[in-house]
mmCIF file of C-alpha atoms and ligand atoms in Angstrom:
data_model
loop_
_atom_site.group_PDB
_atom_site.id
_atom_site.type_symbol
_atom_site.label_atom_id
_atom_site.label_comp_id
_atom_site.label_asym_id
_atom_site.label_seq_id
_atom_site.Cartn_x
_atom_site.Cartn_y
_atom_site.Cartn_z
ATOM 1 C CA MET A 1 0.003 0.015 -0.001
ATOM 2 C CA HIS A 2 1.400 3.395 -0.831
ATOM 3 C CA LEU A 3 -1.546 5.799 -0.801
ATOM 4 C CA GLU A 4 0.029 7.512 2.202
ATOM 5 C CA LYS A 5 2.845 8.773 -0.075
ATOM 6 C CA ILE A 6 0.322 10.347 -2.465
ATOM 7 C CA LEU A 7 -1.810 11.922 0.266
ATOM 8 C CA HIS A 8 0.974 12.773 2.745
ATOM 9 C CA THR A 9 -0.798 10.893 5.532
ATOM 10 C CA LYS A 10 0.547 8.386 8.040
ATOM 11 C CA TYR A 11 -1.781 5.590 6.908
ATOM 12 C CA PRO A 12 -3.069 4.524 3.447
ATOM 13 C CA ILE A 13 -6.589 5.290 4.596
ATOM 14 C CA ILE A 14 -9.274 7.738 3.442
ATOM 15 C CA GLN A 15 -12.322 8.483 5.547
ATOM 16 C CA GLY A 16 -15.339 8.217 3.268
ATOM 17 C CA GLY A 17 -17.415 11.369 2.806
ATOM 18 C CA MET A 18 -20.641 10.796 4.780
ATOM 19 C CA ALA A 19 -23.542 13.142 4.128
ATOM 20 C CA TRP A 20 -24.959 14.875 7.191
ATOM 21 C CA ILE A 21 -22.243 13.247 9.322
ATOM 22 C CA ALA A 22 -18.660 14.071 8.311
ATOM 23 C CA ASP A 23 -18.276 17.657 9.580
ATOM 24 C CA GLY A 24 -15.168 19.783 9.958
ATOM 25 C CA ALA A 25 -14.360 18.563 13.471
ATOM 26 C CA PHE A 26 -14.650 14.907 12.500
ATOM 27 C CA ALA A 27 -12.525 15.355 9.370
ATOM 28 C CA ALA A 28 -9.911 17.146 11.451
ATOM 29 C CA SER A 29 -9.887 14.312 14.048
ATOM 30 C CA VAL A 30 -9.395 11.744 11.271
ATOM 31 C CA SER A 31 -6.531 13.757 9.717
ATOM 32 C CA ASN A 32 -4.915 14.306 13.126
ATOM 33 C CA ASN A 33 -5.052 10.543 13.708
ATOM 34 C CA GLY A 34 -3.140 9.724 10.560
ATOM 35 C CA ALA A 35 -5.746 9.121 7.814
ATOM 36 C CA MET A 36 -7.261 11.518 5.252
ATOM 37 C CA GLY A 37 -10.254 13.261 6.795
ATOM 38 C CA LEU A 38 -13.076 14.478 4.528
ATOM 39 C CA ILE A 39 -15.866 16.974 5.022
ATOM 40 C CA ALA A 40 -19.139 15.824 3.449
ATOM 41 C CA THR A 41 -21.198 18.282 1.408
ATOM 42 C CA GLY A 42 -24.383 16.168 1.237
ATOM 43 C CA GLY A 43 -27.158 17.659 3.362
ATOM 44 C CA ARG A 44 -25.367 21.030 3.841
ATOM 45 C CA THR A 45 -25.861 24.474 2.340
ATOM 46 C CA ILE A 46 -22.956 26.426 0.919
ATOM 47 C CA ASP A 47 -22.686 28.513 4.077
ATOM 48 C CA GLU A 48 -22.697 25.412 6.248
ATOM 49 C CA ILE A 49 -19.958 23.868 4.085
ATOM 50 C CA ARG A 50 -17.868 27.069 4.413
ATOM 51 C CA LYS A 51 -18.282 26.934 8.182
ATOM 52 C CA GLU A 52 -17.161 23.289 8.335
ATOM 53 C CA ILE A 53 -14.099 24.044 6.190
ATOM 54 C CA GLU A 54 -13.145 26.912 8.532
ATOM 55 C CA ILE A 55 -13.602 24.640 11.576
ATOM 56 C CA CYS A 56 -11.494 21.867 10.032
ATOM 57 C CA LYS A 57 -8.712 24.307 9.151
ATOM 58 C CA SER A 58 -8.691 25.639 12.698
ATOM 59 C CA LEU A 59 -8.386 22.131 14.188
ATOM 60 C CA THR A 60 -5.699 20.524 12.038
ATOM 61 C CA ASP A 61 -2.574 21.429 10.105
ATOM 62 C CA LYS A 62 -2.723 18.070 8.363
ATOM 63 C CA PRO A 63 -4.123 17.633 4.842
ATOM 64 C CA PHE A 64 -7.896 17.158 4.610
ATOM 65 C CA GLY A 65 -10.447 16.897 1.831
ATOM 66 C CA LEU A 66 -13.916 17.718 0.609
ATOM 67 C CA ASN A 67 -16.349 15.109 -0.666
ATOM 68 C CA VAL A 68 -18.253 16.837 -3.483
ATOM 69 C CA LEU A 69 -21.627 15.254 -3.974
ATOM 70 C CA MET A 70 -22.532 15.518 -7.665
ATOM 71 C CA LEU A 71 -26.246 15.349 -6.832
ATOM 72 C CA HIS A 72 -25.959 18.450 -4.599
ATOM 73 C CA TRP A 73 -28.292 21.286 -5.659
ATOM 74 C CA GLU A 74 -25.318 23.741 -5.508
ATOM 75 C CA VAL A 75 -22.593 21.502 -6.896
ATOM 76 C CA GLU A 76 -21.235 24.337 -9.118
ATOM 77 C CA ALA A 77 -20.697 26.638 -6.136
ATOM 78 C CA ILE A 78 -19.124 23.778 -4.144
ATOM 79 C CA SER A 79 -16.699 23.156 -6.991
ATOM 80 C CA ASP A 80 -15.576 26.786 -6.611
ATOM 81 C CA LEU A 81 -15.051 26.394 -2.850
ATOM 82 C CA VAL A 82 -12.396 23.827 -3.564
ATOM 83 C CA VAL A 83 -10.372 26.533 -5.370
ATOM 84 C CA GLU A 84 -11.262 29.372 -3.000
ATOM 85 C CA TYR A 85 -10.080 27.422 0.059
ATOM 86 C CA ASN A 86 -7.253 25.596 -1.682
ATOM 87 C CA ILE A 87 -8.573 22.269 -0.524
ATOM 88 C CA PRO A 88 -5.727 19.731 -0.806
ATOM 89 C CA PHE A 89 -7.856 16.691 -1.665
ATOM 90 C CA VAL A 90 -11.244 16.035 -3.283
ATOM 91 C CA THR A 91 -13.372 12.915 -3.647
ATOM 92 C CA THR A 92 -16.658 12.945 -5.472
ATOM 93 C CA GLY A 93 -19.778 10.904 -5.030
ATOM 94 C CA ALA A 94 -22.934 10.004 -6.957
ATOM 95 C CA GLY A 95 -21.984 11.042 -10.438
ATOM 96 C CA ASN A 96 -19.383 12.111 -13.008
ATOM 97 C CA PRO A 97 -17.181 15.071 -11.931
ATOM 98 C CA GLY A 98 -15.393 15.220 -15.326
ATOM 99 C CA LYS A 99 -16.129 18.885 -15.978
ATOM 100 C CA TYR A 100 -14.534 20.065 -12.720
ATOM 101 C CA ILE A 101 -11.359 18.031 -12.723
ATOM 102 C CA LYS A 102 -9.262 20.426 -14.852
ATOM 103 C CA LYS A 103 -10.160 23.376 -12.600
ATOM 104 C CA TRP A 104 -9.288 21.453 -9.446
ATOM 105 C CA LYS A 105 -6.063 20.084 -10.858
ATOM 106 C CA GLU A 106 -4.934 23.560 -11.952
ATOM 107 C CA ASN A 107 -5.472 24.533 -8.315
ATOM 108 C CA GLY A 108 -3.097 21.776 -7.185
ATOM 109 C CA THR A 109 -5.885 19.676 -5.633
ATOM 110 C CA VAL A 110 -5.484 15.916 -5.685
ATOM 111 C CA VAL A 111 -8.684 14.398 -7.152
ATOM 112 C CA PHE A 112 -10.010 10.868 -6.502
ATOM 113 C CA PRO A 113 -13.550 10.372 -7.865
ATOM 114 C CA VAL A 114 -15.579 7.500 -6.404
ATOM 115 C CA VAL A 115 -16.572 5.075 -9.205
ATOM 116 C CA PRO A 116 -19.028 2.181 -9.241
ATOM 117 C CA THR A 117 -17.947 0.812 -12.681
ATOM 118 C CA LYS A 118 -14.840 0.240 -14.785
ATOM 119 C CA ALA A 119 -16.279 2.427 -17.554
ATOM 120 C CA LEU A 120 -16.430 5.492 -15.277
ATOM 121 C CA ALA A 121 -12.956 4.724 -13.912
ATOM 122 C CA ILE A 122 -11.540 4.822 -17.435
ATOM 123 C CA ARG A 123 -13.338 8.107 -18.145
ATOM 124 C CA MET A 124 -11.964 9.622 -14.948
ATOM 125 C CA GLU A 125 -8.420 8.601 -15.885
ATOM 126 C CA ARG A 126 -8.872 10.283 -19.298
ATOM 127 C CA ALA A 127 -10.299 13.417 -17.594
ATOM 128 C CA GLY A 128 -7.111 13.732 -15.532
ATOM 129 C CA ALA A 129 -8.072 12.275 -12.127
ATOM 130 C CA ASP A 130 -5.102 11.398 -9.890
ATOM 131 C CA GLY A 131 -6.731 8.128 -8.793
ATOM 132 C CA VAL A 132 -10.083 6.439 -8.390
ATOM 133 C CA ILE A 133 -11.951 5.046 -5.405
ATOM 134 C CA CYS A 134 -13.705 1.817 -6.391
ATOM 135 C CA GLU A 135 -16.704 1.457 -4.105
ATOM 136 C CA GLY A 136 -18.373 -1.965 -4.033
ATOM 137 C CA THR A 137 -21.993 -2.631 -3.238
ATOM 138 C CA GLU A 138 -21.076 -3.944 0.274
ATOM 139 C CA ALA A 139 -20.691 -0.265 1.322
ATOM 140 C CA GLY A 140 -23.097 1.796 3.411
ATOM 141 C CA GLY A 141 -25.077 4.644 1.821
ATOM 142 C CA HIS A 142 -25.764 4.938 -1.893
ATOM 143 C CA VAL A 143 -24.344 1.960 -3.703
ATOM 144 C CA GLY A 144 -23.733 0.463 -7.145
ATOM 145 C CA GLU A 145 -24.213 -3.112 -8.250
ATOM 146 C CA LEU A 146 -20.704 -4.553 -8.354
ATOM 147 C CA THR A 147 -18.901 -6.026 -5.388
ATOM 148 C CA THR A 148 -15.566 -4.690 -4.182
ATOM 149 C CA MET A 149 -14.003 -8.005 -5.185
ATOM 150 C CA VAL A 150 -15.039 -7.664 -8.802
ATOM 151 C CA LEU A 151 -14.747 -3.864 -9.218
ATOM 152 C CA VAL A 152 -11.326 -3.264 -7.703
ATOM 153 C CA ASN A 153 -9.840 -6.203 -9.615
ATOM 154 C CA GLU A 154 -11.152 -5.097 -13.004
ATOM 155 C CA VAL A 155 -10.397 -1.385 -12.527
ATOM 156 C CA ALA A 156 -6.862 -2.137 -11.373
ATOM 157 C CA GLU A 157 -6.315 -3.989 -14.640
ATOM 158 C CA ALA A 158 -7.906 -1.303 -16.765
ATOM 159 C CA VAL A 159 -6.270 1.975 -15.520
ATOM 160 C CA ASN A 160 -2.772 3.226 -14.854
ATOM 161 C CA ILE A 161 -3.665 5.572 -11.953
ATOM 162 C CA PRO A 162 -3.834 4.558 -8.282
ATOM 163 C CA VAL A 163 -6.857 2.544 -7.240
ATOM 164 C CA VAL A 164 -8.378 2.759 -3.758
ATOM 165 C CA ALA A 165 -10.811 0.081 -2.517
ATOM 166 C CA ALA A 166 -14.001 0.932 -0.600
ATOM 167 C CA GLY A 167 -16.897 -1.165 0.600
ATOM 168 C CA GLY A 168 -16.647 -3.996 3.062
ATOM 169 C CA ILE A 169 -13.269 -3.049 4.587
ATOM 170 C CA CYS A 170 -13.160 -3.226 8.383
ATOM 171 C CA ASN A 171 -9.973 -4.912 9.556
ATOM 172 C CA GLY A 172 -6.436 -5.956 8.579
ATOM 173 C CA ARG A 173 -7.537 -8.998 6.612
ATOM 174 C CA SER A 174 -9.990 -7.091 4.401
ATOM 175 C CA MET A 175 -7.372 -4.364 3.927
ATOM 176 C CA LEU A 176 -4.868 -6.970 2.786
ATOM 177 C CA ALA A 177 -7.462 -8.460 0.436
ATOM 178 C CA ALA A 178 -7.940 -5.013 -1.099
ATOM 179 C CA GLU A 179 -4.209 -4.806 -1.695
ATOM 180 C CA ALA A 180 -4.194 -8.258 -3.278
ATOM 181 C CA LEU A 181 -6.860 -7.025 -5.698
ATOM 182 C CA GLY A 182 -4.641 -4.138 -6.791
ATOM 183 C CA ALA A 183 -5.567 -1.316 -4.391
ATOM 184 C CA CYS A 184 -2.919 1.059 -3.016
ATOM 185 C CA GLY A 185 -5.127 2.080 -0.069
ATOM 186 C CA VAL A 186 -8.630 1.881 1.327
ATOM 187 C CA GLN A 187 -11.602 4.132 2.040
ATOM 188 C CA LEU A 188 -13.567 3.407 5.195
ATOM 189 C CA GLY A 189 -17.093 4.490 6.098
ATOM 190 C CA THR A 190 -19.142 2.117 8.234
ATOM 191 C CA ILE A 191 -16.410 1.175 10.691
ATOM 192 C CA LEU A 192 -15.732 4.850 11.440
ATOM 193 C CA LEU A 193 -19.413 5.359 12.438
ATOM 194 C CA GLY A 194 -18.391 3.332 15.498
ATOM 195 C CA SER A 195 -15.827 5.908 16.645
ATOM 196 C CA GLU A 196 -16.109 8.158 19.688
ATOM 197 C CA GLU A 197 -15.488 11.193 17.500
ATOM 198 C CA CYS A 198 -18.225 10.422 14.928
ATOM 199 C CA PRO A 199 -20.971 12.998 15.380
ATOM 200 C CA ILE A 200 -24.019 10.758 15.078
ATOM 201 C CA HIS A 201 -26.746 10.362 17.672
ATOM 202 C CA PRO A 202 -26.018 7.809 20.465
ATOM 203 C CA ASN A 203 -29.073 5.821 19.376
ATOM 204 C CA TYR A 204 -27.448 5.397 15.927
ATOM 205 C CA LYS A 205 -24.261 4.043 17.532
ATOM 206 C CA ASP A 206 -26.240 1.669 19.789
ATOM 207 C CA LYS A 207 -28.165 0.391 16.795
ATOM 208 C CA LEU A 208 -24.931 -0.287 14.871
ATOM 209 C CA ILE A 209 -23.436 -2.221 17.812
ATOM 210 C CA LYS A 210 -26.546 -4.454 17.888
ATOM 211 C CA SER A 211 -26.646 -4.988 14.086
ATOM 212 C CA LYS A 212 -25.409 -8.053 12.185
ATOM 213 C CA SER A 213 -24.148 -8.176 8.611
ATOM 214 C CA THR A 214 -27.624 -9.544 7.754
ATOM 215 C CA SER A 215 -29.354 -6.537 9.342
ATOM 216 C CA VAL A 216 -28.594 -4.305 6.380
ATOM 217 C CA LYS A 217 -30.529 -4.148 3.181
ATOM 218 C CA VAL A 218 -30.541 -2.133 -0.048
ATOM 219 C CA ILE A 219 -33.692 -0.166 -0.694
ATOM 220 C CA GLY A 220 -34.435 1.985 -3.742
ATOM 221 C CA ARG A 221 -33.054 -0.249 -6.491
ATOM 222 C CA ILE A 222 -36.218 0.380 -8.438
ATOM 223 C CA ASN A 223 -36.182 4.228 -8.257
ATOM 224 C CA GLY A 224 -32.517 4.475 -9.261
ATOM 225 C CA LEU A 225 -31.025 5.507 -5.922
ATOM 226 C CA PRO A 226 -30.125 2.241 -4.212
ATOM 227 C CA THR A 227 -29.123 2.814 -0.593
ATOM 228 C CA ARG A 228 -27.749 0.341 1.978
ATOM 229 C CA VAL A 229 -29.340 0.848 5.374
ATOM 230 C CA VAL A 230 -30.095 -1.071 8.583
ATOM 231 C CA LYS A 231 -33.610 -2.562 8.392
ATOM 232 C CA ASN A 232 -36.257 -0.757 10.446
ATOM 233 C CA GLN A 233 -39.873 0.448 10.195
ATOM 234 C CA MET A 234 -38.959 2.935 7.430
ATOM 235 C CA THR A 235 -37.402 0.231 5.234
ATOM 236 C CA LYS A 236 -40.394 -2.049 5.848
ATOM 237 C CA ASP A 237 -42.823 0.694 4.816
ATOM 238 C CA TYR A 238 -40.614 1.524 1.831
ATOM 239 C CA ILE A 239 -40.645 -2.076 0.551
ATOM 240 C CA ASP A 240 -44.407 -2.366 1.113
ATOM 241 C CA LEU A 241 -44.949 0.841 -0.866
ATOM 242 C CA GLU A 242 -42.652 -0.371 -3.650
ATOM 243 C CA LYS A 243 -44.605 -3.642 -3.913
ATOM 244 C CA SER A 244 -47.868 -1.736 -4.098
ATOM 245 C CA GLY A 245 -46.521 0.162 -7.144
ATOM 246 C CA ALA A 246 -46.307 3.538 -5.378
ATOM 247 C CA SER A 247 -45.013 6.513 -7.314
ATOM 248 C CA LEU A 248 -41.476 7.868 -6.884
ATOM 249 C CA ASP A 249 -42.897 10.917 -5.097
ATOM 250 C CA GLU A 250 -44.586 8.717 -2.486
ATOM 251 C CA LEU A 251 -41.391 6.723 -1.975
ATOM 252 C CA GLU A 252 -39.327 9.891 -1.644
ATOM 253 C CA LYS A 253 -41.618 11.203 1.042
ATOM 254 C CA LEU A 254 -40.373 8.333 3.225
ATOM 255 C CA THR A 255 -36.669 8.818 2.532
ATOM 256 C CA HIS A 256 -36.476 12.655 2.276
ATOM 257 C CA ALA A 257 -34.092 13.970 4.962
ATOM 258 C CA ALA A 258 -34.359 10.512 6.616
ATOM 259 C CA LEU A 259 -30.579 10.296 7.141
ATOM 260 C CA GLY A 260 -30.714 13.573 9.047
ATOM 261 C CA ARG A 261 -33.566 12.145 11.227
ATOM 262 C CA ALA A 262 -31.351 9.253 12.210
ATOM 263 C CA VAL A 263 -28.128 11.256 12.599
ATOM 264 C CA ARG A 264 -29.440 14.279 14.484
ATOM 265 C CA GLU A 265 -32.710 13.173 16.150
ATOM 266 C CA GLY A 266 -31.745 9.532 16.792
ATOM 267 C CA ASP A 267 -34.977 8.350 15.218
ATOM 268 C CA MET A 268 -34.268 4.662 14.683
ATOM 269 C CA GLU A 269 -37.721 3.819 13.263
ATOM 270 C CA ARG A 270 -38.384 6.607 10.727
ATOM 271 C CA GLY A 271 -34.728 7.514 10.056
ATOM 272 C CA SER A 272 -32.409 6.139 7.412
ATOM 273 C CA ILE A 273 -29.686 4.232 9.304
ATOM 274 C CA MET A 274 -27.089 4.035 6.554
ATOM 275 C CA ALA A 275 -24.449 1.379 7.139
ATOM 276 C CA GLY A 276 -22.559 -1.261 5.176
ATOM 277 C CA GLN A 277 -22.333 -5.020 5.413
ATOM 278 C CA VAL A 278 -19.360 -4.742 7.790
ATOM 279 C CA VAL A 279 -21.619 -3.200 10.453
ATOM 280 C CA GLU A 280 -21.177 -6.374 12.529
ATOM 281 C CA ALA A 281 -17.508 -5.434 13.050
ATOM 282 C CA ILE A 282 -18.691 -2.562 15.244
ATOM 283 C CA THR A 283 -18.872 -4.198 18.660
ATOM 284 C CA GLU A 284 -17.978 -1.205 20.801
ATOM 285 C CA ILE A 285 -17.367 2.538 20.383
ATOM 286 C CA ARG A 286 -13.627 3.183 20.156
ATOM 287 C CA PRO A 287 -11.477 6.270 19.647
ATOM 288 C CA LEU A 288 -10.368 6.837 16.058
ATOM 289 C CA ALA A 289 -6.730 6.453 17.107
ATOM 290 C CA GLN A 290 -7.462 2.895 18.315
ATOM 291 C CA ILE A 291 -9.459 1.963 15.216
ATOM 292 C CA PHE A 292 -6.619 3.005 12.889
ATOM 293 C CA GLN A 293 -3.810 1.530 15.010
ATOM 294 C CA GLU A 294 -5.511 -1.855 15.389
ATOM 295 C CA LEU A 295 -6.370 -1.975 11.700
ATOM 296 C CA MET A 296 -2.782 -1.248 10.643
ATOM 297 C CA GLU A 297 -1.282 -3.662 13.202
ATOM 298 C CA GLU A 298 -3.598 -6.441 12.052
ATOM 299 C CA TYR A 299 -2.833 -5.663 8.421
ATOM 300 C CA ASN A 300 0.903 -5.917 9.077
ATOM 301 C CA VAL A 301 0.567 -9.215 11.023
ATOM 302 C CA GLU A 302 -1.683 -10.742 8.336
ATOM 303 C CA LYS A 303 0.724 -9.696 5.620
ATOM 304 C CA ILE A 304 3.664 -11.376 7.302
ATOM 305 C CA LYS A 305 1.579 -14.536 7.865
ATOM 306 C CA LEU A 306 0.589 -14.534 4.179
ATOM 307 C CA CYS A 307 4.167 -14.068 2.978
ATOM 308 C CA GLN A 308 5.355 -16.875 5.280
ATOM 309 C CA GLY A 309 2.577 -19.175 4.093
ATOM 310 C CA ASP A 310 1.359 -19.293 7.697
ATOM 311 C CA ARG A 311 -2.365 -18.641 7.298
ATOM 312 C CA SER A 312 -3.912 -21.844 8.609
HETATM 313 C C1 LIG B 401 -23.779 6.962 6.612
HETATM 314 C C2 LIG B 401 -23.044 6.995 5.279
HETATM 315 C C3 LIG B 401 -23.156 8.123 4.481
HETATM 316 C C4 LIG B 401 -22.449 8.198 3.301
HETATM 317 N N1 LIG B 401 -22.506 9.324 2.522
HETATM 318 C C5 LIG B 401 -21.700 9.493 1.447
HETATM 319 C C6 LIG B 401 -21.578 10.742 0.771
HETATM 320 O O1 LIG B 401 -22.219 11.734 1.135
HETATM 321 N N2 LIG B 401 -20.754 10.816 -0.284
HETATM 322 C C7 LIG B 401 -19.991 9.739 -0.719
HETATM 323 O O2 LIG B 401 -19.239 9.875 -1.693
HETATM 324 N N3 LIG B 401 -20.063 8.532 -0.085
HETATM 325 C C8 LIG B 401 -20.883 8.405 0.991
HETATM 326 N N4 LIG B 401 -20.893 7.206 1.691
HETATM 327 C C9 LIG B 401 -19.975 6.117 1.288
HETATM 328 C C10 LIG B 401 -18.643 6.226 2.055
HETATM 329 O O3 LIG B 401 -17.983 7.412 1.697
HETATM 330 C C11 LIG B 401 -17.693 5.074 1.789
HETATM 331 O O4 LIG B 401 -17.310 4.968 0.475
HETATM 332 C C12 LIG B 401 -18.339 3.732 2.202
HETATM 333 O O5 LIG B 401 -18.957 3.850 3.437
HETATM 334 C C13 LIG B 401 -17.270 2.643 2.240
HETATM 335 O O6 LIG B 401 -17.819 1.381 2.488
HETATM 336 P P1 LIG B 401 -18.053 0.810 3.990
HETATM 337 O O7 LIG B 401 -19.291 1.461 4.471
HETATM 338 O O8 LIG B 401 -18.227 -0.656 3.760
HETATM 339 O O9 LIG B 401 -16.810 1.137 4.792
HETATM 340 C C14 LIG B 401 -21.621 7.097 2.866
HETATM 341 C C15 LIG B 401 -21.547 5.943 3.701
HETATM 342 C C16 LIG B 401 -22.216 5.887 4.870
HETATM 343 C C17 LIG B 401 -22.078 4.672 5.768
#
């Protein structure tokens, strides 16, 4: 793994952008603890994003990044903030950031779009991206169809820029597996929800601790915005509505601002409890420092065992 050399971080780890959740303080904590911290733009207005950038800058002198959500209603203005604030690192989610890459690169920003397919990875390489983050369907939040196992492997073969693996990574073994597939680093989302520093409601954290890998489900495959969440009353109602042939508007009424309801109000029945299949790996709430250290230690031990043929 050598992502740390590209990002100037201690560890080859990126914190996934997480809408409504990853604020300036959280991103700064992640960066101060050796990974690349990211401020999410999803769910925030331009003024709120500005505020979070200022907070992050005041709390760390380490590099940090902005996750630019392509579906954001003010994506154009967010793309300008990257230049205005000289943001060192950008990831993008839910779309094709091709038209912004030149502007960001001219600013000296390192750009890693998140891609769900090989075709988009190839387009991003042609558009000048520094690397791509291949996010498999195991991930929490909005997901594509392909698994991390298939996607990372085929993108690593198809492009000549660094490839980062995301989706389903929670410990040293899965990190090593990502490397074996061709990744130079990993992006983590779900496992970081179980950190002390993560600014989600305590009910959300309790729910994650109690959840198994089989507790999560993708809803919204029919309406084109598939999202992996922990099953609850909202997902049950959603599926019932889908089966009854409800319109997109009716379905959206259920999910609109539902992540915010879970994150801020701790509503575990009507909220959208986004989490990935590795949710079962959250068994207690730990400090970020411990999460990263244990992950890296386990990765190093597993790598030695693998090299020595000692993995019985
Ligand atoms: C609660 C939650 C919210 C997320 N929101 C975003 C987002 O706003 N933008 C984005 O690019 N990815 C988002 N993601 C995906 C993460 O950035 C990351 O790629 C993913 O969580 C990695 O897979 P994992 O959950 O298996 O670790 C979100 C994930 C979670 C769990």
